[in-house]
Coordinates of C-alpha atoms in Angstrom, one line a residue:
X1 CA -81.7 -19.9 37.8
X2 CA -81.9 -20.8 34.2
X3 CA -79.0 -22.1 32.1
X4 CA -78.9 -18.8 30.2
X5 CA -78.6 -16.8 33.4
X6 CA -75.8 -19.0 34.6
X7 CA -74.0 -18.6 31.3
X8 CA -74.3 -14.8 31.6
X9 CA -72.9 -15.0 35.1
X10 CA -69.9 -17.1 33.8
X11 CA -69.3 -14.5 31.0
X12 CA -69.4 -11.7 33.6
X13 CA -66.6 -13.4 35.6
X14 CA -64.6 -14.6 32.6
X15 CA -64.8 -11.2 30.8
X16 CA -65.9 -13.0 27.6
X17 CA -63.0 -15.4 27.6
X18 CA -64.3 -18.7 28.9
X19 CA -61.0 -20.6 28.5
X20 CA -58.9 -18.1 30.4
X21 CA -60.2 -17.4 33.9
X22 CA -58.9 -14.1 35.2
X23 CA -58.8 -14.1 39.0
X24 CA -57.9 -10.5 39.0
X25 CA -61.1 -9.7 37.2
X26 CA -63.1 -11.8 39.7
X27 CA -62.0 -9.3 42.4
X28 CA -62.1 -6.3 40.1
X29 CA -58.3 -5.7 40.4
X30 CA -55.5 -4.8 38.1
X31 CA -52.5 -7.3 37.9
X32 CA -50.2 -4.9 39.8
X33 CA -52.6 -4.6 42.8
X34 CA -51.0 -4.6 46.2
X35 CA -51.6 -7.2 48.9
X36 CA -53.7 -4.7 50.8
X37 CA -55.8 -3.9 47.8
X38 CA -56.4 -7.7 47.3
X39 CA -57.6 -8.0 50.8
X40 CA -59.9 -5.0 50.6
X41 CA -61.4 -6.2 47.3
X42 CA -62.0 -9.7 48.7
X43 CA -63.8 -8.4 51.8
X44 CA -66.0 -6.2 49.7
X45 CA -66.8 -8.9 47.1
X46 CA -67.3 -11.6 49.7
X47 CA -69.8 -9.5 51.7
X48 CA -71.8 -8.6 48.6
X49 CA -71.9 -12.2 47.3
X50 CA -72.4 -14.3 50.5
X51 CA -75.2 -16.8 49.9
X52 CA -76.8 -16.0 53.3
X53 CA -77.3 -12.4 52.2
X54 CA -79.6 -13.2 49.2
X55 CA -83.0 -14.8 48.6
X56 CA -83.6 -18.4 47.7
X57 CA -84.0 -17.7 44.0
X58 CA -80.5 -16.0 43.8
X59 CA -78.6 -18.4 46.1
X60 CA -77.2 -20.6 43.3
X61 CA -75.7 -17.6 41.6
X62 CA -74.4 -16.2 44.9
X63 CA -72.7 -19.5 45.8
X64 CA -70.9 -19.6 42.4
X65 CA -69.8 -16.0 42.9
X66 CA -68.8 -16.5 46.5
X67 CA -66.7 -19.6 45.7
X68 CA -65.0 -17.8 42.9
X69 CA -64.2 -14.8 45.1
X70 CA -62.8 -17.1 47.9
X71 CA -60.6 -19.1 45.5
X72 CA -59.3 -15.9 43.9
X73 CA -58.4 -14.5 47.3
X74 CA -56.7 -17.8 48.4
X75 CA -54.4 -17.6 45.4
X76 CA -53.8 -13.9 45.0
X77 CA -53.2 -13.3 48.8
X78 CA -50.4 -15.9 48.9
X79 CA -47.1 -14.6 47.4
X80 CA -45.9 -18.0 46.1
X81 CA -49.3 -19.0 44.6
X82 CA -49.8 -15.6 43.1
X83 CA -46.4 -15.8 41.4
X84 CA -47.2 -19.2 40.1
X85 CA -50.6 -18.1 38.8
X86 CA -49.1 -15.0 37.1
X87 CA -46.6 -17.3 35.3
X88 CA -48.9 -20.2 34.4
X89 CA -52.5 -19.4 35.1
X90 CA -54.9 -21.8 36.8
X91 CA -53.3 -24.7 34.9
X92 CA -50.5 -24.6 37.5
X93 CA -53.0 -25.8 40.1
X94 CA -54.4 -28.8 38.2
X95 CA -54.4 -32.3 39.7
X96 CA -50.8 -33.5 40.0
X97 CA -49.4 -30.0 39.8
X98 CA -51.2 -28.1 42.5
X99 CA -48.3 -25.8 43.5
X100 CA -49.1 -26.0 47.2
X101 CA -52.9 -26.1 47.2
X102 CA -54.8 -28.1 49.7
X103 CA -54.9 -31.8 48.8
X104 CA -58.6 -32.1 49.4
X105 CA -59.5 -29.3 46.9
X106 CA -60.6 -30.6 43.5
X107 CA -59.9 -27.6 41.4
X108 CA -61.4 -29.1 38.2
X109 CA -64.6 -29.7 40.1
X110 CA -64.5 -26.3 41.6
X111 CA -63.9 -24.7 38.2
X112 CA -66.9 -26.6 36.9
X113 CA -69.0 -25.2 39.6
X114 CA -67.7 -21.7 39.3
X115 CA -67.3 -21.2 35.6
X116 CA -68.6 -24.2 33.7
X117 CA -65.3 -25.1 32.3
X118 CA -65.9 -28.8 32.4
X119 CA -68.3 -31.5 33.5
X120 CA -71.7 -30.7 34.7
X121 CA -72.4 -27.0 34.0
X122 CA -73.0 -27.4 30.3
X123 CA -70.4 -25.4 28.8
X124 CA -69.6 -22.5 26.7
X125 CA -67.7 -23.3 23.5
X126 CA -68.5 -26.9 24.2
X127 CA -67.8 -26.8 27.9
X128 CA -64.5 -28.7 27.5
X129 CA -61.5 -28.1 29.7
X130 CA -58.8 -25.8 28.5
X131 CA -56.0 -27.5 26.6
X132 CA -53.0 -28.8 28.3
X133 CA -49.8 -26.8 28.7
X134 CA -48.9 -23.7 30.7
X135 CA -50.6 -20.4 30.4
X136 CA -48.1 -17.8 29.4
X137 CA -47.8 -14.5 31.2
X138 CA -48.9 -11.6 29.1
X139 CA -45.6 -9.8 29.6
X140 CA -41.9 -10.9 29.8
X141 CA -39.6 -10.2 32.6
X142 CA -37.8 -6.8 32.9
X143 CA -34.0 -6.7 33.0
X144 CA -32.5 -4.4 35.6
X145 CA -28.9 -3.1 35.6
X146 CA -27.0 -0.5 37.6
X147 CA -25.6 2.4 35.6
X148 CA -22.8 4.6 37.0
X149 CA -23.0 8.3 36.3
X150 CA -20.9 11.3 37.4
X151 CA -22.4 14.4 39.0
X152 CA -21.4 16.4 35.9
X153 CA -23.6 14.0 33.8
X154 CA -26.5 14.4 36.1
X155 CA -26.1 18.2 36.1
X156 CA -25.9 18.6 32.3
X157 CA -27.9 15.5 31.2
X158 CA -26.5 12.8 29.0
X159 CA -27.3 10.8 25.9
X160 CA -25.3 7.7 25.1
X161 CA -25.5 4.7 22.7
X162 CA -24.5 1.2 23.4
X163 CA -24.6 -2.2 21.6
X164 CA -27.0 -4.8 23.1
X165 CA -27.6 -8.4 22.4
X166 CA -31.1 -9.8 23.0
X167 CA -33.3 -12.7 21.9
X168 CA -35.9 -11.9 19.2
X169 CA -38.6 -14.1 17.8
X170 CA -37.3 -16.2 14.9
X171 CA -38.4 -14.6 11.6
X172 CA -38.3 -17.9 9.7
X173 CA -40.7 -20.0 11.9
X174 CA -42.4 -16.9 13.5
X175 CA -41.7 -18.3 16.9
X176 CA -43.2 -21.8 16.4
X177 CA -39.8 -23.5 16.7
X178 CA -40.7 -26.0 13.9
X179 CA -41.1 -26.1 10.2
X180 CA -44.4 -25.1 8.6
X181 CA -47.1 -27.8 8.7
X182 CA -45.1 -29.9 11.2
X183 CA -46.7 -30.7 14.5
X184 CA -44.9 -30.9 17.9
X185 CA -45.3 -33.8 20.3
X186 CA -46.0 -33.5 24.0
X187 CA -43.0 -33.1 26.1
X188 CA -42.3 -36.4 28.0
X189 CA -40.3 -34.7 30.8
X190 CA -43.2 -32.5 32.0
X191 CA -46.1 -34.4 30.4
X192 CA -47.1 -31.3 28.5
X193 CA -47.4 -29.0 31.5
X194 CA -44.2 -26.9 30.8
X195 CA -43.3 -27.0 34.4
X196 CA -41.6 -29.5 36.7
X197 CA -41.1 -30.0 40.4
X198 CA -37.5 -29.4 41.5
X199 CA -35.5 -29.1 44.7
X200 CA -34.0 -25.8 45.9
X201 CA -31.4 -25.5 48.6
X202 CA -32.5 -23.2 51.5
X203 CA -29.6 -23.8 53.9
X204 CA -27.0 -26.4 54.9
X205 CA -28.6 -29.8 54.4
X206 CA -32.0 -28.2 53.8
X207 CA -34.0 -28.3 50.6
X208 CA -37.5 -27.3 49.6
X209 CA -39.6 -28.2 46.6
X210 CA -40.3 -25.6 44.0
X211 CA -41.9 -25.5 40.6
X212 CA -39.5 -24.6 37.7
X213 CA -39.7 -24.3 34.0
X214 CA -39.1 -27.6 32.2
X215 CA -35.6 -27.7 30.7
X216 CA -36.6 -29.9 27.9
X217 CA -39.3 -27.9 26.3
X218 CA -38.5 -24.5 28.0
X219 CA -42.0 -24.1 29.2
X220 CA -43.9 -24.8 26.0
X221 CA -45.1 -28.2 26.9
X222 CA -44.3 -29.6 23.5
X223 CA -41.2 -30.5 21.5
X224 CA -40.4 -30.8 17.8
X225 CA -38.5 -33.8 16.4
X226 CA -35.0 -33.0 15.2
X227 CA -36.0 -33.2 11.5
X228 CA -39.0 -30.9 12.1
X229 CA -37.1 -28.1 13.9
X230 CA -36.6 -24.7 12.3
X231 CA -33.3 -24.5 10.6
X232 CA -32.7 -21.0 11.7
X233 CA -33.5 -21.1 15.5
X234 CA -32.9 -24.9 15.9
X235 CA -36.3 -25.2 17.7
X236 CA -35.4 -22.4 20.2
X237 CA -38.1 -20.1 18.7
X238 CA -35.9 -17.1 19.2
X239 CA -32.5 -16.0 17.8
X240 CA -29.9 -13.6 19.2
X241 CA -29.7 -10.2 17.6
X242 CA -27.5 -7.2 18.1
X243 CA -29.1 -3.8 18.4
X244 CA -27.8 -0.3 19.2
X245 CA -29.8 1.3 22.0
X246 CA -29.8 4.9 23.2
X247 CA -30.0 6.0 26.9
X248 CA -31.2 9.5 27.7
X249 CA -30.5 10.8 31.2
X250 CA -32.4 14.0 31.9
X251 CA -30.5 16.8 33.6
X252 CA -31.3 16.9 37.3
X253 CA -31.6 13.1 37.6
X254 CA -30.5 11.6 40.9
X255 CA -29.3 8.4 42.3
X256 CA -31.9 5.7 42.3
X257 CA -33.8 7.1 39.3
X258 CA -34.7 4.6 36.7
X259 CA -34.1 4.9 33.0
X260 CA -36.6 2.6 31.2
X261 CA -36.2 1.3 27.7
X262 CA -39.7 -0.1 27.0
X263 CA -40.0 -3.4 25.3
X264 CA -36.2 -3.8 24.8
X265 CA -35.8 -7.0 26.9
X266 CA -35.7 -10.5 25.4
X267 CA -38.6 -11.5 23.3
X268 CA -40.7 -14.7 23.7
X269 CA -43.6 -15.9 21.5
X270 CA -47.1 -14.9 22.7
X271 CA -45.6 -12.3 25.2
X272 CA -45.2 -8.6 25.2
X273 CA -41.4 -8.1 25.8
X274 CA -40.3 -6.7 29.1
X275 CA -38.2 -3.5 29.5
X276 CA -34.5 -2.9 30.2
X277 CA -34.3 -0.8 33.3
X278 CA -31.1 1.1 34.3
X279 CA -30.8 2.2 38.0
X280 CA -28.7 5.3 38.3
X281 CA -25.7 5.1 40.7
X282 CA -24.1 8.5 41.4
X283 CA -20.3 8.5 41.7
X284 CA -18.8 10.5 44.6
X285 CA -17.5 13.9 43.4
X286 CA -14.1 15.3 44.5
X287 CA -15.4 18.9 45.0
X288 CA -19.2 19.0 45.2
X289 CA -21.7 17.4 47.5
X290 CA -25.3 17.1 46.6
X291 CA -28.4 17.2 48.8
X292 CA -31.6 17.1 46.8
X293 CA -31.5 20.1 44.4
X294 CA -28.7 21.9 46.4
X295 CA -24.9 21.7 46.0
X296 CA -22.2 22.4 48.5
X297 CA -18.4 22.8 48.1
X298 CA -15.5 24.0 50.2
X299 CA -13.5 27.0 48.9
X300 CA -10.3 28.7 50.2
X301 CA -9.5 32.4 50.8
X302 CA -6.3 33.8 52.4
X303 CA -6.2 35.8 55.6
X304 CA -6.0 39.1 53.6
X305 CA -9.1 38.3 51.6
X306 CA -11.0 37.2 54.8
X307 CA -10.2 40.6 56.4
X308 CA -10.2 43.0 53.5
X309 CA -12.7 41.4 51.1
X310 CA -12.1 40.0 47.6
X311 CA -13.5 39.8 44.1
X312 CA -12.5 36.7 42.2
X313 CA -13.5 33.3 40.8
X314 CA -13.8 30.9 43.7
X315 CA -14.7 27.6 42.0
X316 CA -15.3 25.9 38.6
X317 CA -18.8 24.6 38.3
X318 CA -19.9 21.2 37.0
X319 CA -20.5 22.6 33.5
X320 CA -17.0 24.3 33.4
X321 CA -18.2 27.8 34.2
X322 CA -16.2 29.8 36.8
X323 CA -18.2 31.1 39.7
X324 CA -17.1 34.7 40.5
X325 CA -17.9 36.1 43.9
X326 CA -17.5 39.7 45.0
X327 CA -17.2 40.1 48.8
X328 CA -16.3 43.7 49.7
X329 CA -14.7 44.5 53.0
X330 CA -17.6 46.7 54.0
X331 CA -20.2 44.0 53.3
X332 CA -21.9 44.7 56.6
X333 CA -21.1 41.3 58.2
X334 CA -17.4 42.1 58.8
X335 CA -14.5 39.8 58.0
X336 CA -15.2 36.3 56.9
X337 CA -14.9 33.8 59.7
X338 CA -13.4 30.3 59.2
X339 CA -16.2 27.9 58.0
X340 CA -18.5 30.8 57.0
X341 CA -21.1 29.9 54.4
X342 CA -21.8 31.8 51.2
X343 CA -25.1 31.0 49.5
X344 CA -25.3 31.5 45.7
X345 CA -29.0 31.2 44.7
X346 CA -29.9 29.4 41.5
X347 CA -26.5 27.7 41.1
X348 CA -27.4 24.3 42.4
X349 CA -28.7 21.2 40.5
X350 CA -31.4 21.8 37.9
X351 CA -34.9 20.4 38.5
X352 CA -36.1 17.9 36.0
X353 CA -38.4 19.2 33.3
X354 CA -38.0 22.8 34.7
X355 CA -35.7 25.8 34.3
X356 CA -35.5 26.1 38.1
X357 CA -32.4 25.2 40.0
X358 CA -31.3 24.7 43.6
X359 CA -28.8 26.7 45.5
X360 CA -25.0 26.5 45.8
X361 CA -23.5 26.7 49.3
X362 CA -19.8 27.6 49.5
X363 CA -18.1 26.8 52.8
X364 CA -15.2 29.2 53.4
X365 CA -11.8 28.0 54.7
X366 CA -9.5 30.8 55.8
X367 CA -5.8 29.9 55.0
X368 CA -3.4 31.5 57.4
X369 CA 0.2 32.4 56.2
X370 CA 3.0 30.0 57.1
X371 CA 5.5 30.7 59.8
X372 CA 8.1 32.1 57.4
X373 CA 5.9 35.1 56.7
X374 CA 6.2 36.5 60.2
X375 CA 10.0 36.1 60.7
X376 CA 10.5 39.8 60.1
X377 CA 9.9 41.8 63.4
X378 CA 8.7 44.9 61.7
X379 CA 5.8 43.0 60.1
X380 CA 4.7 41.7 63.5
X381 CA 4.7 45.2 65.0
X382 CA 2.6 46.6 62.1
X383 CA 0.1 43.7 62.5
X384 CA -0.2 44.5 66.2
X385 CA -1.0 48.1 65.4
X386 CA -3.6 47.1 62.8
X387 CA -5.3 44.2 64.4
X388 CA -7.8 44.4 67.4
X389 CA -6.1 44.4 70.8
X390 CA -6.5 41.2 72.9
X391 CA -9.0 41.0 75.6
X392 CA -8.1 41.8 79.2
X393 CA -6.0 39.2 80.9
X394 CA -7.9 36.8 83.2
X395 CA -7.1 37.5 86.8
X396 CA -6.5 34.6 89.2
X397 CA -4.9 34.3 92.7
X398 CA -2.5 31.6 91.4
X399 CA -1.2 31.5 87.9
X400 CA 0.9 28.6 86.5
X401 CA 3.0 29.0 83.4
X402 CA 2.7 25.7 81.5
X403 CA 4.4 24.0 78.7
X404 CA 2.4 23.0 75.6
X405 CA 2.5 20.9 72.5
X406 CA 1.8 22.5 69.1
X407 CA -0.1 20.9 66.3
X408 CA -1.8 18.4 68.6
X409 CA -4.3 16.0 67.1
X410 CA -7.8 16.2 68.6
X411 CA -8.3 12.5 67.8
X412 CA -6.1 11.8 70.8
X413 CA -8.6 13.6 73.1
X414 CA -9.9 11.1 75.6
X415 CA -7.5 8.4 74.6
X416 CA -5.0 8.9 77.5
X417 CA -4.6 6.5 80.5
X418 CA -6.4 7.3 83.7
X419 CA -3.1 7.2 85.6
X420 CA -1.5 4.6 87.8
X421 CA -3.8 2.9 90.3
X422 CA -3.1 3.7 94.0
X423 CA -1.3 0.9 95.8
X424 CA -1.0 0.3 99.5
X425 CA 2.6 0.2 100.6
X426 CA 1.7 -2.6 103.1
X427 CA 0.2 -4.7 100.4
X428 CA 3.5 -4.4 98.4
X429 CA 5.4 -5.7 101.4
X430 CA 3.0 -8.6 101.7
X431 CA 1.4 -7.3 104.9
X432 CA -2.2 -6.4 105.7
X433 CA -3.4 -2.9 106.1
X434 CA -3.8 -2.0 109.8
X435 CA -6.2 0.2 111.6
X436 CA -4.9 3.2 113.5
X437 CA -5.0 2.9 117.3
X438 CA -7.3 5.2 119.1

């Protein structure tokens, strides 16, 4: 294979950016690809690029491609290595800062074979290695917060404003951290890498090594002298700013929905800012219960209404409207029974981005009059005449009239003792049970 052909191959893998190897592009993946997608893409790419599958004239190119595919899969299939790669790029795996790679792998040599980034491949843009310092992720971290909402707010929707503090890029130094024309020096603490090895506690008396951002340079790999630092941000590259943000919660939202404010998280130089994400947490309601788009609530009618029908407002809805129900005595289903359910179509929760609504289910509790209402004998006699007669008495050979306890609690059901254990009288006297004589 000619030098020109190899350079074309390198450009194919590097997507025209020779100093910034993209392992996701090597496997043809997006940066948010799942682990299963990484594995599937690797098997497909490895099968098509295996050196044993091509002729002698194409073997050199196939070996480069196969090595690049294998190395991309080794990093992207491991959660820890992938996180480190996303944060710092391949510089995180350079000699002395391998982040967990095998000790016998010379990544610089491998990159030279794969992409011509140094040494013997001849190079694009001079073939030199990429400059020291960490590779920055293209996007900053998101900030997630819980946001408590009432069922009324979810029913009607809500727009609210709040004051927020966040870091923004310094307008004076444009995020450099130093004065114009001044040059930073390499950070001594991390030797220009922007990352350091630290210890993390994983249990009582147990620690593990992890790679962390350098505290001295905050991941930049370089530091300005005190006299050269920006007067506004003091070398921090960002300053704190107050901003009024607005949250819009669409009607019909539910617990677990996310309200995303794109690009409103802290800013960092050379990065697209992340988002502020609010996770909705629904407060329990005193009257209504929600299940998907439907609502349920318990209502009360008296005995007269249950028997004779009614026409009145049973409940106040989440938007303040009264829900009027007309239930005539001759509705066809007879008197309302305790715990009957009345369904009101279209009075449930609204669907998001739609005029449709769920249904409202009213669970009916029948309130009986108190004991003072029946103290007059003539009322009792009139009720006996109006109400259905009791069923025939149950006939049994032996009938016991028993005493009973009113207003008992069903929670005590099954909680009683099983009774005293049978004891042998002879054992109480200290003797031994005897067998009867035949």
